[in-house]
């Protein structure tokens, strides 16, 4: 079984401040972890992924995420938030060797000018 | 463009009617997924196709839901005897053989059952 938890329904941050969107996962075996972003009335877009190697993964639009195996977390971060980052963010997990990708319930990020 | 294409983009149907949703994956993508997203909720896995292998149907919520895919081409998701709780966005996604870890999503088909 595999699951993802995004504990915050919404995160508010002031423009220019650092942002963090939290994600924890549960999977038996090695996890492959992903972040996707959904802008209003748009499809989901891939941001970044962790497969193996360096725990800090860099992705699109200046986002990065850190894989923490001991805490089973994969939090999304950005040093300086932009108003245009306001969107719905989804964390996802896939167990190594399996194809099914399980998504979290999403976190709405609101960047305040 | 060359993205995942879904049709119809919007569909309003009466309760009890059957609906068929279509997905054209990116050319050459061997894997194809269907997800459902209810208003304000996360993505719910429905079904996964990989080439000519048997599909993973573990997410289909009831026997009213079915999906087909011929080879590595178009897929159709069929919902029979629609219910109001079927109202959602149905998202299709595909990924290439060489990079199954990057999934490309379509814009979705908005289904409203009245």
Tab-separated table of C-alpha atoms in Angstrom:
chain	number	residue	atom	x	y	z
A	1	UNK	CA	0.000	0.000	0.000
A	2	UNK	CA	1.087	3.577	-0.518
A	3	UNK	CA	-0.295	6.891	0.587
A	4	UNK	CA	0.535	10.560	0.741
A	5	UNK	CA	-0.521	13.125	3.319
A	6	UNK	CA	-0.594	16.850	2.782
A	7	UNK	CA	-1.530	18.148	6.227
A	8	UNK	CA	-2.310	21.726	5.177
A	9	UNK	CA	-5.320	22.515	3.024
A	10	UNK	CA	-3.977	26.030	2.466
A	11	UNK	CA	-0.715	27.877	2.979
A	12	UNK	CA	-0.511	31.659	2.937
A	13	UNK	CA	2.789	33.424	2.475
A	14	UNK	CA	3.814	36.994	1.724
A	15	UNK	CA	5.482	37.713	-1.586
A	16	UNK	CA	9.262	37.528	-1.248
A	17	UNK	CA	9.154	35.261	1.785
A	18	UNK	CA	10.277	31.638	1.723
A	19	UNK	CA	7.543	29.056	1.330
A	20	UNK	CA	7.159	25.451	2.392
A	21	UNK	CA	4.412	23.040	1.408
A	22	UNK	CA	4.470	19.870	3.477
A	23	UNK	CA	4.173	16.272	2.342
A	24	UNK	CA	4.657	12.972	4.122
A	25	UNK	CA	4.377	9.564	2.560
A	26	UNK	CA	3.878	5.939	3.444
A	27	UNK	CA	5.106	3.152	1.195
A	28	UNK	CA	6.562	-0.294	1.629
A	29	UNK	CA	9.772	-0.297	-0.334
A	30	UNK	CA	11.688	2.501	-2.004
A	31	UNK	CA	9.598	5.575	-2.792
A	32	UNK	CA	9.632	7.646	-5.913
A	33	UNK	CA	8.266	11.085	-5.000
A	34	UNK	CA	6.805	13.865	-7.100
A	35	UNK	CA	5.362	17.348	-6.934
A	36	UNK	CA	2.799	18.666	-9.401
A	37	UNK	CA	1.178	22.091	-9.659
A	38	UNK	CA	-2.312	22.904	-10.888
A	39	UNK	CA	-3.079	26.472	-11.905
A	40	UNK	CA	-6.739	27.585	-12.037
A	41	UNK	CA	-8.620	25.943	-14.905
A	42	UNK	CA	-5.462	24.197	-16.065
A	43	UNK	CA	-4.182	20.655	-16.044
A	44	UNK	CA	-1.508	19.403	-13.685
A	45	UNK	CA	2.074	20.257	-14.501
A	46	UNK	CA	5.132	18.337	-13.362
A	47	UNK	CA	7.441	20.278	-11.020
A	48	UNK	CA	10.077	17.865	-9.779
A	49	UNK	CA	10.806	14.313	-8.732
A	50	UNK	CA	13.012	12.307	-6.405
A	51	UNK	CA	14.078	8.905	-7.637
A	52	UNK	CA	17.484	8.309	-6.119
A	53	UNK	CA	20.677	10.166	-5.293
A	54	UNK	CA	20.895	13.634	-3.762
A	55	UNK	CA	18.157	14.237	-1.223
A	56	UNK	CA	17.707	17.836	-2.402
A	57	UNK	CA	15.950	17.957	-5.731
A	58	UNK	CA	15.622	21.083	-7.832
A	59	UNK	CA	12.766	21.577	-10.240
A	60	UNK	CA	10.898	24.058	-12.367
A	61	UNK	CA	10.189	27.707	-11.486
A	62	UNK	CA	12.809	27.803	-8.705
A	63	UNK	CA	11.150	25.131	-6.585
A	64	UNK	CA	13.051	22.460	-4.708
A	65	UNK	CA	12.173	19.604	-2.401
A	66	UNK	CA	14.067	17.637	0.189
A	67	UNK	CA	13.679	13.914	0.619
A	68	UNK	CA	13.960	12.898	4.275
A	69	UNK	CA	13.812	9.144	4.670
A	70	UNK	CA	13.801	9.102	8.481
A	71	UNK	CA	10.838	11.486	8.620
A	72	UNK	CA	9.218	10.042	5.470
A	73	UNK	CA	8.798	13.567	4.171
A	74	UNK	CA	9.214	15.367	0.883
A	75	UNK	CA	8.468	19.030	1.567
A	76	UNK	CA	8.335	21.507	-1.300
A	77	UNK	CA	10.247	24.748	-0.836
A	78	UNK	CA	11.084	27.988	-2.564
A	79	UNK	CA	13.373	30.703	-1.184
A	80	UNK	CA	11.295	33.646	-2.366
A	81	UNK	CA	7.606	33.329	-3.227
A	82	UNK	CA	5.989	35.064	-6.190
A	83	UNK	CA	2.323	35.988	-6.552
A	84	UNK	CA	2.313	33.849	-9.698
A	85	UNK	CA	3.164	30.799	-7.560
A	86	UNK	CA	-0.397	30.853	-6.196
A	87	UNK	CA	-1.884	27.527	-7.234
A	88	UNK	CA	-2.820	24.059	-6.010
A	89	UNK	CA	0.128	21.780	-5.266
A	90	UNK	CA	-0.011	17.999	-5.220
A	91	UNK	CA	2.504	15.593	-3.772
A	92	UNK	CA	2.589	12.054	-5.177
A	93	UNK	CA	4.345	8.758	-4.509
A	94	UNK	CA	5.073	5.618	-6.468
A	95	UNK	CA	6.586	2.495	-5.041
A	96	UNK	CA	9.687	1.309	-6.871
A	97	UNK	CA	8.739	-1.527	-9.212
A	98	UNK	CA	5.080	-0.541	-9.352
A	99	UNK	CA	3.313	1.797	-11.722
A	100	UNK	CA	0.433	3.197	-9.724
A	101	UNK	CA	1.020	6.809	-8.661
A	102	UNK	CA	-0.897	7.946	-5.591
A	103	UNK	CA	-1.576	11.650	-5.129
A	104	UNK	CA	-2.247	13.662	-2.004
A	105	UNK	CA	-5.320	15.823	-1.524
A	106	UNK	CA	-3.503	18.985	-2.523
A	107	UNK	CA	-2.456	22.198	-0.783
A	108	UNK	CA	-3.619	25.563	-1.970
A	109	UNK	CA	-0.791	28.079	-1.920
A	110	UNK	CA	-1.779	31.719	-1.697
A	111	UNK	CA	1.007	34.264	-2.119
A	112	UNK	CA	-0.053	37.652	-0.832
A	113	UNK	CA	1.324	40.773	-2.551
B	1	UNK	CA	0.206	21.012	-29.589
B	2	UNK	CA	1.492	17.542	-28.861
B	3	UNK	CA	0.071	17.200	-25.351
B	4	UNK	CA	-2.491	14.804	-23.917
B	5	UNK	CA	-5.827	15.572	-25.500
B	6	UNK	CA	-9.162	14.861	-23.827
B	7	UNK	CA	-12.698	15.148	-25.112
B	8	UNK	CA	-15.235	16.372	-24.411
B	9	UNK	CA	-13.848	19.173	-22.291
B	10	UNK	CA	-17.260	19.608	-20.695
B	11	UNK	CA	-20.203	17.240	-20.504
B	12	UNK	CA	-23.558	17.677	-18.807
B	13	UNK	CA	-25.648	14.551	-18.670
B	14	UNK	CA	-28.815	13.371	-17.028
B	15	UNK	CA	-28.711	10.921	-14.179
B	16	UNK	CA	-28.954	7.373	-15.491
B	17	UNK	CA	-27.408	8.091	-18.889
B	18	UNK	CA	-24.150	6.552	-20.067
B	19	UNK	CA	-21.146	8.754	-20.899
B	20	UNK	CA	-17.930	8.093	-22.757
B	21	UNK	CA	-14.788	10.134	-22.242
B	22	UNK	CA	-11.886	10.007	-24.654
B	23	UNK	CA	-8.162	10.419	-24.158
B	24	UNK	CA	-5.481	10.789	-26.823
B	25	UNK	CA	-2.100	10.307	-25.143
B	26	UNK	CA	1.098	11.860	-26.372
B	27	UNK	CA	2.354	9.912	-29.359
B	28	UNK	CA	4.749	7.175	-28.325
B	29	UNK	CA	3.717	7.169	-24.672
B	30	UNK	CA	3.203	3.626	-23.521
B	31	UNK	CA	1.636	4.289	-20.127
B	32	UNK	CA	-1.793	5.849	-19.691
B	33	UNK	CA	-3.612	6.774	-16.484
B	34	UNK	CA	-7.132	7.890	-15.633
B	35	UNK	CA	-7.742	9.880	-12.454
B	36	UNK	CA	-10.849	11.508	-11.017
B	37	UNK	CA	-10.817	14.832	-9.202
B	38	UNK	CA	-13.957	15.825	-7.354
B	39	UNK	CA	-14.471	19.496	-6.582
B	40	UNK	CA	-12.025	20.612	-3.910
B	41	UNK	CA	-10.499	17.193	-3.517
B	42	UNK	CA	-7.346	15.384	-4.548
B	43	UNK	CA	-6.757	13.012	-7.409
B	44	UNK	CA	-8.324	9.585	-7.178
B	45	UNK	CA	-6.603	6.860	-9.187
B	46	UNK	CA	-8.966	4.954	-11.469
B	47	UNK	CA	-7.039	2.798	-13.917
B	48	UNK	CA	-3.591	2.352	-15.476
B	49	UNK	CA	-2.608	0.921	-18.866
B	50	UNK	CA	0.934	-0.071	-19.813
B	51	UNK	CA	1.392	-1.176	-23.406
B	52	UNK	CA	-0.295	-4.498	-24.038
B	53	UNK	CA	-0.139	-5.641	-20.410
B	54	UNK	CA	-3.283	-6.237	-18.393
B	55	UNK	CA	-4.496	-2.915	-16.986
B	56	UNK	CA	-4.492	-2.092	-13.278
B	57	UNK	CA	-8.186	-1.554	-12.612
B	58	UNK	CA	-7.882	-1.408	-8.846
B	59	UNK	CA	-9.138	2.176	-8.601
B	60	UNK	CA	-12.403	1.824	-10.503
B	61	UNK	CA	-15.091	2.700	-7.928
B	62	UNK	CA	-17.823	0.394	-9.196
B	63	UNK	CA	-18.760	-1.887	-12.073
B	64	UNK	CA	-20.445	1.077	-13.731
B	65	UNK	CA	-16.967	2.281	-14.650
B	66	UNK	CA	-14.892	0.699	-17.387
B	67	UNK	CA	-12.027	1.727	-19.620
B	68	UNK	CA	-10.435	0.442	-22.753
B	69	UNK	CA	-7.260	1.121	-24.633
B	70	UNK	CA	-6.128	-0.413	-27.876
B	71	UNK	CA	-2.385	-0.875	-27.909
B	72	UNK	CA	-0.640	2.391	-27.163
B	73	UNK	CA	-3.275	4.679	-28.614
B	74	UNK	CA	-6.583	6.204	-27.635
B	75	UNK	CA	-8.350	5.270	-24.425
B	76	UNK	CA	-12.015	5.620	-23.539
B	77	UNK	CA	-13.481	5.757	-20.060
B	78	UNK	CA	-17.138	4.739	-19.918
B	79	UNK	CA	-19.496	5.452	-17.053
B	80	UNK	CA	-22.804	3.636	-17.218
B	81	UNK	CA	-25.995	4.743	-15.496
B	82	UNK	CA	-24.381	7.935	-14.234
B	83	UNK	CA	-25.080	9.156	-10.724
B	84	UNK	CA	-24.724	12.651	-9.310
B	85	UNK	CA	-21.691	11.573	-7.292
B	86	UNK	CA	-19.927	10.855	-10.588
B	87	UNK	CA	-19.720	14.608	-11.193
B	88	UNK	CA	-16.020	15.430	-11.291
B	89	UNK	CA	-13.108	16.235	-13.546
B	90	UNK	CA	-11.730	13.125	-15.199
B	91	UNK	CA	-8.040	13.514	-15.892
B	92	UNK	CA	-6.045	11.453	-18.329
B	93	UNK	CA	-2.271	11.280	-18.247
B	94	UNK	CA	0.477	9.496	-20.120
B	95	UNK	CA	4.166	8.814	-19.718
B	96	UNK	CA	6.847	7.664	-22.141
B	97	UNK	CA	8.566	4.306	-22.144
B	98	UNK	CA	11.914	5.831	-21.270
B	99	UNK	CA	10.677	7.992	-18.377
B	100	UNK	CA	7.775	6.451	-16.503
B	101	UNK	CA	8.418	8.873	-13.668
B	102	UNK	CA	7.223	11.943	-15.532
B	103	UNK	CA	3.488	11.975	-16.116
B	104	UNK	CA	1.909	14.425	-18.533
B	105	UNK	CA	-1.686	15.376	-17.816
B	106	UNK	CA	-4.455	16.487	-20.106
B	107	UNK	CA	-6.762	19.401	-19.299
B	108	UNK	CA	-9.477	17.039	-18.129
B	109	UNK	CA	-13.085	16.334	-18.951
B	110	UNK	CA	-15.550	18.120	-16.677
B	111	UNK	CA	-18.557	15.870	-16.093
B	112	UNK	CA	-21.721	17.187	-14.487
B	113	UNK	CA	-24.569	14.781	-13.782
B	114	UNK	CA	-27.914	16.505	-13.231
